[in-house]
mmCIF file of C-alpha atoms and ligand atoms in Angstrom:
data_model
loop_
_atom_site.group_PDB
_atom_site.id
_atom_site.type_symbol
_atom_site.label_atom_id
_atom_site.label_comp_id
_atom_site.label_asym_id
_atom_site.label_seq_id
_atom_site.Cartn_x
_atom_site.Cartn_y
_atom_site.Cartn_z
ATOM 1 C CA MET A 2 18.145 6.648 6.038
ATOM 2 C CA SER A 3 16.253 9.014 3.785
ATOM 3 C CA LYS A 4 13.803 11.525 5.169
ATOM 4 C CA VAL A 5 10.225 11.563 3.969
ATOM 5 C CA VAL A 6 7.650 14.328 4.420
ATOM 6 C CA SER A 7 4.053 14.603 3.253
ATOM 7 C CA GLY A 8 0.749 16.077 4.331
ATOM 8 C CA ILE A 9 -2.964 16.210 3.650
ATOM 9 C CA ARG A 10 -5.267 19.213 4.001
ATOM 10 C CA PRO A 11 -8.071 18.627 6.517
ATOM 11 C CA THR A 12 -11.030 19.656 4.390
ATOM 12 C CA GLY A 13 -13.223 16.568 4.724
ATOM 13 C CA ASN A 14 -12.933 12.815 4.848
ATOM 14 C CA LEU A 15 -10.203 11.034 2.956
ATOM 15 C CA HIS A 16 -11.215 9.643 -0.425
ATOM 16 C CA LEU A 17 -9.708 6.998 -2.693
ATOM 17 C CA GLY A 18 -7.573 9.684 -4.385
ATOM 18 C CA ASN A 19 -5.917 10.554 -1.086
ATOM 19 C CA TYR A 20 -5.517 6.903 -0.241
ATOM 20 C CA PHE A 21 -3.999 5.648 -3.484
ATOM 21 C CA GLY A 22 -2.200 8.915 -4.326
ATOM 22 C CA ALA A 23 -0.585 9.361 -0.923
ATOM 23 C CA VAL A 24 -1.535 7.313 2.160
ATOM 24 C CA GLN A 25 -0.766 3.919 0.649
ATOM 25 C CA ASN A 26 2.814 5.072 0.118
ATOM 26 C CA PHE A 27 2.981 6.572 3.623
ATOM 27 C CA ILE A 28 2.282 3.094 4.969
ATOM 28 C CA ARG A 29 4.925 1.508 2.749
ATOM 29 C CA MET A 30 7.551 4.142 3.520
ATOM 30 C CA GLN A 31 7.161 4.178 7.298
ATOM 31 C CA GLU A 32 8.755 0.721 7.408
ATOM 32 C CA GLU A 33 12.153 1.863 6.189
ATOM 33 C CA HIS A 34 12.462 5.640 6.242
ATOM 34 C CA ASP A 35 12.425 8.508 8.705
ATOM 35 C CA CYS A 36 8.883 9.723 8.012
ATOM 36 C CA TYR A 37 7.004 12.919 8.923
ATOM 37 C CA PHE A 38 3.302 12.843 8.036
ATOM 38 C CA PHE A 39 1.212 15.837 8.970
ATOM 39 C CA ILE A 40 -2.213 17.414 8.747
ATOM 40 C CA ALA A 41 -1.927 20.660 6.786
ATOM 41 C CA ASP A 42 -4.377 22.757 8.805
ATOM 42 C CA TRP A 43 -2.794 26.108 7.894
ATOM 43 C CA HIS A 44 -3.193 25.255 4.228
ATOM 44 C CA SER A 45 -6.885 24.509 4.777
ATOM 45 C CA LEU A 46 -7.511 28.095 5.963
ATOM 46 C CA THR A 47 -7.481 29.385 2.381
ATOM 47 C CA THR A 48 -11.144 28.358 2.150
ATOM 48 C CA HIS A 49 -12.146 29.876 5.528
ATOM 49 C CA PRO A 50 -13.535 26.934 7.560
ATOM 50 C CA THR A 51 -15.441 27.698 10.757
ATOM 51 C CA PRO A 52 -13.579 26.886 14.016
ATOM 52 C CA GLU A 53 -15.802 23.804 14.494
ATOM 53 C CA GLN A 54 -15.188 22.554 10.972
ATOM 54 C CA LEU A 55 -11.458 23.094 11.319
ATOM 55 C CA HIS A 56 -11.168 21.128 14.541
ATOM 56 C CA ASN A 57 -13.419 18.278 13.444
ATOM 57 C CA ASN A 58 -11.607 17.951 10.143
ATOM 58 C CA VAL A 59 -8.198 17.772 11.817
ATOM 59 C CA ARG A 60 -9.500 15.122 14.203
ATOM 60 C CA GLN A 61 -11.047 13.180 11.360
ATOM 61 C CA VAL A 62 -7.898 13.128 9.235
ATOM 62 C CA LEU A 63 -5.789 12.144 12.244
ATOM 63 C CA ALA A 64 -8.183 9.258 12.978
ATOM 64 C CA GLU A 65 -8.166 8.249 9.309
ATOM 65 C CA TYR A 66 -4.350 8.290 9.089
ATOM 66 C CA LEU A 67 -4.220 5.902 12.043
ATOM 67 C CA ALA A 68 -7.102 3.758 10.777
ATOM 68 C CA CYS A 69 -5.294 3.291 7.452
ATOM 69 C CA GLY A 70 -2.277 1.901 9.281
ATOM 70 C CA ILE A 71 0.096 4.828 9.733
ATOM 71 C CA ASP A 72 1.805 3.893 12.964
ATOM 72 C CA SER A 73 2.786 6.645 15.396
ATOM 73 C CA GLU A 74 5.634 4.480 16.694
ATOM 74 C CA LYS A 75 7.146 4.177 13.218
ATOM 75 C CA ALA A 76 6.359 7.582 11.689
ATOM 76 C CA CYS A 77 6.061 11.041 13.191
ATOM 77 C CA ILE A 78 2.419 12.100 12.843
ATOM 78 C CA TYR A 79 1.665 15.738 13.681
ATOM 79 C CA VAL A 80 -0.559 18.716 13.116
ATOM 80 C CA GLN A 81 1.150 21.418 11.043
ATOM 81 C CA SER A 82 0.036 24.304 13.273
ATOM 82 C CA ASP A 83 1.790 22.692 16.264
ATOM 83 C CA VAL A 84 5.147 23.362 14.621
ATOM 84 C CA LYS A 85 5.641 27.144 14.490
ATOM 85 C CA GLU A 86 9.166 26.764 13.070
ATOM 86 C CA ILE A 87 7.503 26.037 9.713
ATOM 87 C CA LEU A 88 6.170 29.597 9.701
ATOM 88 C CA GLU A 89 9.532 31.206 10.236
ATOM 89 C CA LEU A 90 10.986 29.288 7.309
ATOM 90 C CA TYR A 91 7.875 30.210 5.271
ATOM 91 C CA LEU A 92 8.575 33.889 5.883
ATOM 92 C CA LEU A 93 12.237 33.498 4.951
ATOM 93 C CA LEU A 94 11.394 31.598 1.752
ATOM 94 C CA ASN A 95 8.814 34.234 0.814
ATOM 95 C CA MET A 96 11.656 36.743 0.408
ATOM 96 C CA ASN A 97 12.927 34.745 -2.535
ATOM 97 C CA ALA A 98 9.623 33.687 -4.085
ATOM 98 C CA TYR A 99 8.533 35.922 -6.946
ATOM 99 C CA LEU A 100 5.084 37.213 -7.746
ATOM 100 C CA GLY A 101 5.275 36.139 -11.396
ATOM 101 C CA GLU A 102 6.121 32.503 -10.678
ATOM 102 C CA LEU A 103 3.480 32.270 -7.939
ATOM 103 C CA GLU A 104 0.780 33.754 -10.168
ATOM 104 C CA ARG A 105 1.654 31.291 -12.925
ATOM 105 C CA THR A 106 1.101 28.224 -10.709
ATOM 106 C CA THR A 107 -1.742 26.099 -12.072
ATOM 107 C CA SER A 108 -3.307 25.482 -8.658
ATOM 108 C CA PHE A 109 -3.372 29.238 -7.956
ATOM 109 C CA LYS A 110 -5.011 29.968 -11.308
ATOM 110 C CA ASP A 111 -7.585 27.201 -10.710
ATOM 111 C CA LYS A 112 -8.446 28.438 -7.224
ATOM 112 C CA ALA A 113 -8.659 32.064 -8.389
ATOM 113 C CA ARG A 114 -11.178 30.905 -10.968
ATOM 114 C CA GLN A 115 -13.150 28.741 -8.482
ATOM 115 C CA GLN A 116 -13.344 31.339 -5.710
ATOM 116 C CA PRO A 117 -13.079 34.760 -7.417
ATOM 117 C CA ASN A 118 -14.270 36.559 -4.274
ATOM 118 C CA ASN A 119 -11.541 35.055 -2.108
ATOM 119 C CA VAL A 120 -8.254 35.287 -3.972
ATOM 120 C CA ASN A 121 -6.238 35.721 -0.772
ATOM 121 C CA ALA A 122 -2.481 36.023 -0.336
ATOM 122 C CA GLY A 123 -2.431 32.600 1.357
ATOM 123 C CA LEU A 124 -3.510 31.061 -1.945
ATOM 124 C CA LEU A 125 -0.761 32.884 -3.785
ATOM 125 C CA THR A 126 1.971 31.777 -1.390
ATOM 126 C CA TYR A 127 0.529 28.272 -0.903
ATOM 127 C CA PRO A 128 3.526 26.629 -2.670
ATOM 128 C CA VAL A 129 5.938 28.527 -0.405
ATOM 129 C CA LEU A 130 4.277 27.155 2.733
ATOM 130 C CA MET A 131 4.324 23.719 1.166
ATOM 131 C CA ALA A 132 8.042 24.061 0.384
ATOM 132 C CA SER A 133 8.635 25.070 3.989
ATOM 133 C CA ASP A 134 6.723 21.981 5.222
ATOM 134 C CA ILE A 135 8.977 19.775 3.150
ATOM 135 C CA ILE A 136 12.415 21.284 3.568
ATOM 136 C CA ILE A 137 12.071 22.104 7.277
ATOM 137 C CA HIS A 138 12.809 18.390 7.876
ATOM 138 C CA LYS A 139 15.371 18.226 5.038
ATOM 139 C CA ALA A 140 13.168 15.764 3.167
ATOM 140 C CA ASN A 141 14.662 13.659 0.396
ATOM 141 C CA GLN A 142 11.395 12.111 -0.774
ATOM 142 C CA VAL A 143 7.789 13.287 -0.907
ATOM 143 C CA PRO A 144 4.987 10.789 -1.573
ATOM 144 C CA VAL A 145 2.197 12.744 -3.314
ATOM 145 C CA GLY A 146 -0.308 12.267 -6.108
ATOM 146 C CA LYS A 147 0.106 13.661 -9.607
ATOM 147 C CA ASP A 148 -1.903 16.802 -8.789
ATOM 148 C CA GLN A 149 0.882 17.969 -6.445
ATOM 149 C CA GLU A 150 3.640 17.590 -9.035
ATOM 150 C CA GLN A 151 3.906 21.302 -9.781
ATOM 151 C CA ASN A 152 3.868 22.316 -6.111
ATOM 152 C CA LEU A 153 6.660 19.855 -5.487
ATOM 153 C CA GLU A 154 8.619 21.257 -8.428
ATOM 154 C CA MET A 155 8.306 24.702 -6.790
ATOM 155 C CA ALA A 156 9.591 23.274 -3.485
ATOM 156 C CA ARG A 157 12.625 21.929 -5.349
ATOM 157 C CA LYS A 158 13.152 25.326 -6.927
ATOM 158 C CA PHE A 159 12.932 27.208 -3.599
ATOM 159 C CA ALA A 160 15.311 24.749 -1.925
ATOM 160 C CA ARG A 161 17.836 25.122 -4.743
ATOM 161 C CA ARG A 162 17.511 28.889 -4.722
ATOM 162 C CA PHE A 163 18.143 29.101 -1.005
ATOM 163 C CA ASN A 164 21.162 26.815 -1.240
ATOM 164 C CA ASN A 165 22.640 28.871 -4.081
ATOM 165 C CA MET A 166 21.969 32.194 -2.413
ATOM 166 C CA TYR A 167 23.847 31.212 0.741
ATOM 167 C CA GLY A 168 26.435 28.999 -0.917
ATOM 168 C CA SER A 169 25.371 25.978 1.125
ATOM 169 C CA GLU A 170 23.813 22.575 0.736
ATOM 170 C CA VAL A 171 21.611 22.903 3.767
ATOM 171 C CA PHE A 172 18.555 21.605 1.915
ATOM 172 C CA PRO A 173 18.494 18.318 -0.016
ATOM 173 C CA ILE A 174 16.450 18.694 -3.213
ATOM 174 C CA PRO A 175 13.271 16.678 -2.490
ATOM 175 C CA LYS A 176 12.122 14.122 -5.041
ATOM 176 C CA PRO A 177 8.605 12.840 -5.682
ATOM 177 C CA TYR A 178 8.255 9.239 -4.508
ATOM 178 C CA THR A 179 6.354 6.617 -6.431
ATOM 179 C CA TYR A 180 6.165 2.939 -5.617
ATOM 180 C CA ASN A 181 8.457 0.807 -7.792
ATOM 181 C CA GLY A 182 9.316 3.838 -9.917
ATOM 182 C CA ALA A 183 5.812 3.927 -11.413
ATOM 183 C CA GLU A 184 4.142 7.092 -12.733
ATOM 184 C CA MET A 185 2.653 9.460 -10.154
ATOM 185 C CA VAL A 186 -0.918 8.411 -9.400
ATOM 186 C CA LYS A 187 -4.002 10.292 -10.522
ATOM 187 C CA VAL A 188 -7.204 8.674 -9.311
ATOM 188 C CA PRO A 189 -10.056 9.743 -11.590
ATOM 189 C CA GLY A 190 -13.486 10.824 -10.382
ATOM 190 C CA LEU A 191 -16.771 9.082 -11.167
ATOM 191 C CA ASP A 192 -18.197 11.980 -13.141
ATOM 192 C CA GLY A 193 -16.508 11.186 -16.428
ATOM 193 C CA SER A 194 -13.657 13.697 -16.355
ATOM 194 C CA GLY A 195 -10.883 14.962 -14.129
ATOM 195 C CA LYS A 196 -9.580 13.699 -10.796
ATOM 196 C CA MET A 197 -11.335 12.514 -7.696
ATOM 197 C CA GLY A 198 -11.608 15.420 -5.236
ATOM 198 C CA LYS A 199 -13.203 16.338 -1.937
ATOM 199 C CA SER A 200 -15.416 19.115 -3.178
ATOM 200 C CA GLU A 201 -16.147 17.903 -6.692
ATOM 201 C CA GLY A 202 -18.937 15.524 -5.584
ATOM 202 C CA ASN A 203 -17.254 12.754 -7.579
ATOM 203 C CA GLY A 204 -15.494 10.878 -4.809
ATOM 204 C CA ILE A 205 -15.672 7.663 -2.827
ATOM 205 C CA PHE A 206 -14.672 8.181 0.785
ATOM 206 C CA LEU A 207 -13.007 5.685 3.091
ATOM 207 C CA ILE A 208 -15.945 6.019 5.469
ATOM 208 C CA ASP A 209 -18.630 5.367 2.815
ATOM 209 C CA THR A 210 -20.863 2.368 3.518
ATOM 210 C CA ASP A 211 -21.030 -0.594 1.122
ATOM 211 C CA LYS A 212 -24.371 0.681 -0.064
ATOM 212 C CA GLN A 213 -23.078 4.187 -0.745
ATOM 213 C CA ILE A 214 -20.064 2.841 -2.621
ATOM 214 C CA THR A 215 -22.191 0.559 -4.785
ATOM 215 C CA LYS A 216 -24.645 3.355 -5.523
ATOM 216 C CA LYS A 217 -21.902 5.800 -6.498
ATOM 217 C CA VAL A 218 -20.095 3.321 -8.721
ATOM 218 C CA MET A 219 -23.293 2.150 -10.440
ATOM 219 C CA LYS A 220 -24.111 5.789 -11.224
ATOM 220 C CA ALA A 221 -20.624 6.568 -12.603
ATOM 221 C CA VAL A 222 -20.663 8.078 -16.083
ATOM 222 C CA SER A 223 -20.298 5.537 -18.921
ATOM 223 C CA ASP A 224 -21.772 5.239 -22.427
ATOM 224 C CA SER A 225 -23.597 2.793 -24.674
ATOM 225 C CA GLY A 226 -20.431 0.816 -25.401
ATOM 226 C CA PRO A 227 -17.896 0.487 -28.228
ATOM 227 C CA THR A 228 -19.099 -0.045 -31.762
ATOM 228 C CA GLU A 229 -15.846 -1.305 -33.291
ATOM 229 C CA PRO A 230 -13.259 -3.805 -31.970
ATOM 230 C CA ASN A 231 -10.191 -2.353 -30.194
ATOM 231 C CA GLN A 232 -11.637 1.135 -30.220
ATOM 232 C CA GLU A 233 -9.893 3.867 -28.211
ATOM 233 C CA LYS A 234 -11.647 4.468 -24.894
ATOM 234 C CA PRO A 235 -13.437 7.770 -24.281
ATOM 235 C CA GLU A 236 -12.332 9.564 -21.073
ATOM 236 C CA ALA A 237 -15.237 8.428 -18.864
ATOM 237 C CA ILE A 238 -14.660 4.795 -19.830
ATOM 238 C CA GLN A 239 -10.910 5.055 -19.460
ATOM 239 C CA ASN A 240 -11.545 6.405 -15.940
ATOM 240 C CA LEU A 241 -13.483 3.261 -14.979
ATOM 241 C CA PHE A 242 -10.620 1.127 -16.271
ATOM 242 C CA THR A 243 -8.065 3.254 -14.429
ATOM 243 C CA LEU A 244 -9.981 2.829 -11.168
ATOM 244 C CA MET A 245 -10.150 -0.885 -11.804
ATOM 245 C CA SER A 246 -6.394 -1.021 -12.470
ATOM 246 C CA ILE A 247 -5.897 0.500 -9.017
ATOM 247 C CA VAL A 248 -8.248 -1.628 -6.921
ATOM 248 C CA SER A 249 -8.707 -4.916 -8.793
ATOM 249 C CA GLU A 250 -6.597 -7.933 -9.658
ATOM 250 C CA PRO A 251 -4.760 -7.679 -13.023
ATOM 251 C CA SER A 252 -6.748 -10.683 -14.289
ATOM 252 C CA THR A 253 -10.023 -8.843 -13.596
ATOM 253 C CA LEU A 254 -8.791 -5.829 -15.530
ATOM 254 C CA ASP A 255 -7.685 -8.046 -18.436
ATOM 255 C CA PHE A 256 -11.071 -9.757 -18.496
ATOM 256 C CA PHE A 257 -12.991 -6.484 -18.918
ATOM 257 C CA ASN A 258 -10.418 -5.102 -21.351
ATOM 258 C CA ASP A 259 -10.890 -8.155 -23.564
ATOM 259 C CA LYS A 260 -14.652 -7.735 -23.355
ATOM 260 C CA TYR A 261 -14.310 -4.068 -24.321
ATOM 261 C CA ASN A 262 -12.043 -4.845 -27.251
ATOM 262 C CA ALA A 263 -14.499 -7.490 -28.487
ATOM 263 C CA CYS A 264 -17.418 -5.018 -28.133
ATOM 264 C CA GLU A 265 -19.031 -7.368 -25.601
ATOM 265 C CA ILE A 266 -18.623 -5.295 -22.499
ATOM 266 C CA ARG A 267 -21.544 -4.795 -20.096
ATOM 267 C CA TYR A 268 -20.754 -1.795 -17.972
ATOM 268 C CA GLY A 269 -23.252 -2.917 -15.313
ATOM 269 C CA ASP A 270 -21.163 -6.061 -14.723
ATOM 270 C CA MET A 271 -17.934 -4.108 -14.730
ATOM 271 C CA LYS A 272 -19.266 -1.595 -12.212
ATOM 272 C CA LYS A 273 -20.549 -4.349 -9.916
ATOM 273 C CA GLN A 274 -17.085 -5.896 -9.888
ATOM 274 C CA LEU A 275 -15.436 -2.512 -9.360
ATOM 275 C CA ALA A 276 -17.714 -1.697 -6.412
ATOM 276 C CA ALA A 277 -17.009 -5.094 -4.834
ATOM 277 C CA ASP A 278 -13.253 -4.595 -5.176
ATOM 278 C CA ILE A 279 -13.404 -1.097 -3.669
ATOM 279 C CA ILE A 280 -15.492 -2.383 -0.766
ATOM 280 C CA GLN A 281 -12.932 -5.078 -0.073
ATOM 281 C CA TYR A 282 -10.228 -2.404 0.203
ATOM 282 C CA VAL A 283 -12.038 0.024 2.453
ATOM 283 C CA THR A 284 -13.919 -2.338 4.784
ATOM 284 C CA PRO A 285 -11.075 -2.959 7.261
ATOM 285 C CA ILE A 286 -10.155 0.742 7.298
ATOM 286 C CA ARG A 287 -13.723 1.955 7.773
ATOM 287 C CA LYS A 288 -14.161 -0.336 10.766
ATOM 288 C CA ASN A 289 -11.203 1.308 12.502
ATOM 289 C CA ILE A 290 -12.036 4.939 11.776
ATOM 290 C CA GLU A 291 -14.980 5.330 14.117
ATOM 291 C CA ASP A 292 -13.283 3.664 17.081
ATOM 292 C CA ILE A 293 -10.189 5.786 16.738
ATOM 293 C CA TYR A 294 -12.152 9.010 16.139
ATOM 294 C CA ASN A 295 -13.947 8.501 19.437
ATOM 295 C CA ASP A 296 -10.787 7.787 21.412
ATOM 296 C CA GLU A 297 -9.897 11.360 22.280
ATOM 297 C CA ALA A 298 -7.144 10.459 24.743
ATOM 298 C CA TYR A 299 -5.335 8.358 22.151
ATOM 299 C CA LEU A 300 -5.587 11.071 19.485
ATOM 300 C CA ALA A 301 -4.254 13.651 21.948
ATOM 301 C CA LYS A 302 -1.333 11.396 22.836
ATOM 302 C CA VAL A 303 -0.384 10.811 19.197
ATOM 303 C CA ALA A 304 -0.615 14.524 18.337
ATOM 304 C CA LYS A 305 1.477 15.548 21.336
ATOM 305 C CA GLN A 306 4.185 12.990 20.706
ATOM 306 C CA GLY A 307 4.284 13.908 16.995
ATOM 307 C CA ALA A 308 4.473 17.637 17.690
ATOM 308 C CA GLU A 309 7.441 17.169 20.005
ATOM 309 C CA LYS A 310 9.436 15.136 17.519
ATOM 310 C CA ALA A 311 8.544 17.382 14.559
ATOM 311 C CA ARG A 312 9.470 20.520 16.506
ATOM 312 C CA GLU A 313 12.828 19.085 17.419
ATOM 313 C CA SER A 314 13.632 18.248 13.807
ATOM 314 C CA ALA A 315 12.333 21.636 12.566
ATOM 315 C CA ALA A 316 14.215 23.632 15.191
ATOM 316 C CA ALA A 317 17.514 21.983 14.244
ATOM 317 C CA THR A 318 17.097 22.996 10.584
ATOM 318 C CA LEU A 319 15.989 26.496 11.473
ATOM 319 C CA LYS A 320 19.045 27.004 13.629
ATOM 320 C CA GLU A 321 21.297 26.298 10.639
ATOM 321 C CA VAL A 322 19.204 28.507 8.389
ATOM 322 C CA ARG A 323 19.277 31.466 10.781
ATOM 323 C CA LYS A 324 23.028 31.211 11.025
ATOM 324 C CA LEU A 325 23.434 31.082 7.243
ATOM 325 C CA ILE A 326 21.253 34.159 6.770
ATOM 326 C CA GLY A 327 23.176 36.157 9.332
ATOM 327 C CA PHE A 328 20.906 36.322 12.382
ATOM 328 C CA ARG A 329 23.355 36.516 15.269
ATOM 329 C CA ASN A 330 22.945 36.893 18.974
ATOM 330 C CA PHE A 331 24.459 39.915 20.754
HETATM 331 P P1 TYM B 12 -4.519 17.345 -0.662
HETATM 332 O O1 TYM B 12 -4.963 17.493 0.739
HETATM 333 O O2 TYM B 12 -5.345 17.945 -1.742
HETATM 334 O O3 TYM B 12 -4.320 15.831 -1.009
HETATM 335 C C1 TYM B 12 -3.571 14.976 -0.166
HETATM 336 C C2 TYM B 12 -2.813 13.958 -0.976
HETATM 337 O O4 TYM B 12 -3.713 13.193 -1.754
HETATM 338 C C3 TYM B 12 -3.322 13.238 -3.117
HETATM 339 N N1 TYM B 12 -4.513 13.235 -3.975
HETATM 340 C C4 TYM B 12 -4.616 12.476 -5.066
HETATM 341 N N2 TYM B 12 -3.764 11.608 -5.622
HETATM 342 C C5 TYM B 12 -4.186 10.965 -6.716
HETATM 343 N N3 TYM B 12 -5.415 11.155 -7.290
HETATM 344 C C6 TYM B 12 -6.297 12.016 -6.761
HETATM 345 N N4 TYM B 12 -7.499 12.171 -7.288
HETATM 346 C C7 TYM B 12 -5.911 12.739 -5.587
HETATM 347 N N5 TYM B 12 -6.520 13.664 -4.812
HETATM 348 C C8 TYM B 12 -5.644 13.961 -3.822
HETATM 349 C C9 TYM B 12 -2.550 14.526 -3.286
HETATM 350 O O5 TYM B 12 -1.688 14.475 -4.391
HETATM 351 C C10 TYM B 12 -1.822 14.600 -1.968
HETATM 352 O O6 TYM B 12 -0.648 13.831 -1.998
HETATM 353 N N6 TYM B 12 -0.912 20.763 -0.879
HETATM 354 C C11 TYM B 12 -1.217 19.421 -0.437
HETATM 355 C C12 TYM B 12 -1.010 19.217 1.065
HETATM 356 C C13 TYM B 12 0.362 19.570 1.521
HETATM 357 C C14 TYM B 12 1.553 18.804 1.280
HETATM 358 C C15 TYM B 12 2.590 19.551 1.908
HETATM 359 C C16 TYM B 12 1.821 17.596 0.649
HETATM 360 C C17 TYM B 12 0.702 20.666 2.220
HETATM 361 N N7 TYM B 12 2.045 20.682 2.450
HETATM 362 C C18 TYM B 12 3.897 19.079 1.882
HETATM 363 C C19 TYM B 12 3.134 17.137 0.623
HETATM 364 C C20 TYM B 12 4.159 17.875 1.243
HETATM 365 C C21 TYM B 12 -2.691 19.163 -0.730
HETATM 366 O O7 TYM B 12 -3.484 20.060 -0.793
HETATM 367 O O8 TYM B 12 -3.014 17.852 -0.793
#
């Protein structure tokens, strides 16, 4: 049975990007693999949340995982900071991670640009911590969205490097997972360019009400429409079609594509349909979130059970790693 590991940073509510890029595959994979899904609270410290924000965000993501259908009896669900073994491996991997390659990482360069007054060492070594998260359980597959492709490539590199250095095959080389071998998913935002994100103000969240979803979709950037048949779609328009390809029936997508190609498209109609299809997806999830969020005893039970199982798996790997490196008891 292959091992699967993935995580989400607790920096706010889950949005459609998180859902379709990651969580949807978590739910599929838990049926047939040995899965470890966690809340990456150490990673979220790079942006300095307050203690209240940190705790509430962890609780929210845990509730949202469960509301989406991740089942704590099928998959191991845990909070990263409950598993200290990850940190020891992080330190060990840091000894073979080089400044140049870390500085060249796209996500580091982006963050350094976005928060020039807080270019901390945690940001620089972010991919090393992520590699540790993944290989501590000897993961074979990692379900993530397209934006994590480079970080995952670094995890593969660090795993390979460690294996070569100690002449072992202790770490499998983790592969990105996509459903049915499709491309990795990138859910676009509603602002005409780029991906849907938590802080970009361009997202639809699983907890949004019908009204909020409709309002956001109706306001999404579009244009005055094509002027020639079969014209190439500008980015903002392509984004609407991409969203529709994710949430709607293929026949709905074909209908609006044909209208576009015939220069007969009415974006108002398309957006109404898109909003309705998104609402259909999130309604059952949204209903669950609040109930689960308020059930503190249940959340505590899930987190405790997950931490125990994750620690056991992590400790077993670490034992092998320590031996390979040469840490010996007197
Ligand atoms: P994070 O918290 O930014 O995002 C969580 C997951 O959601 C996916 N995602 C998207 N997928 C498609 N389109 C989008 N617009 C979109 N936005 C987010 C991400 O690809 C990710 O799968 N570094 C990771 C968290 C992490 C991790 C790990 C993941 C820490 N350690 C180990 C896997 C394995 C992150 O910040 O994801």
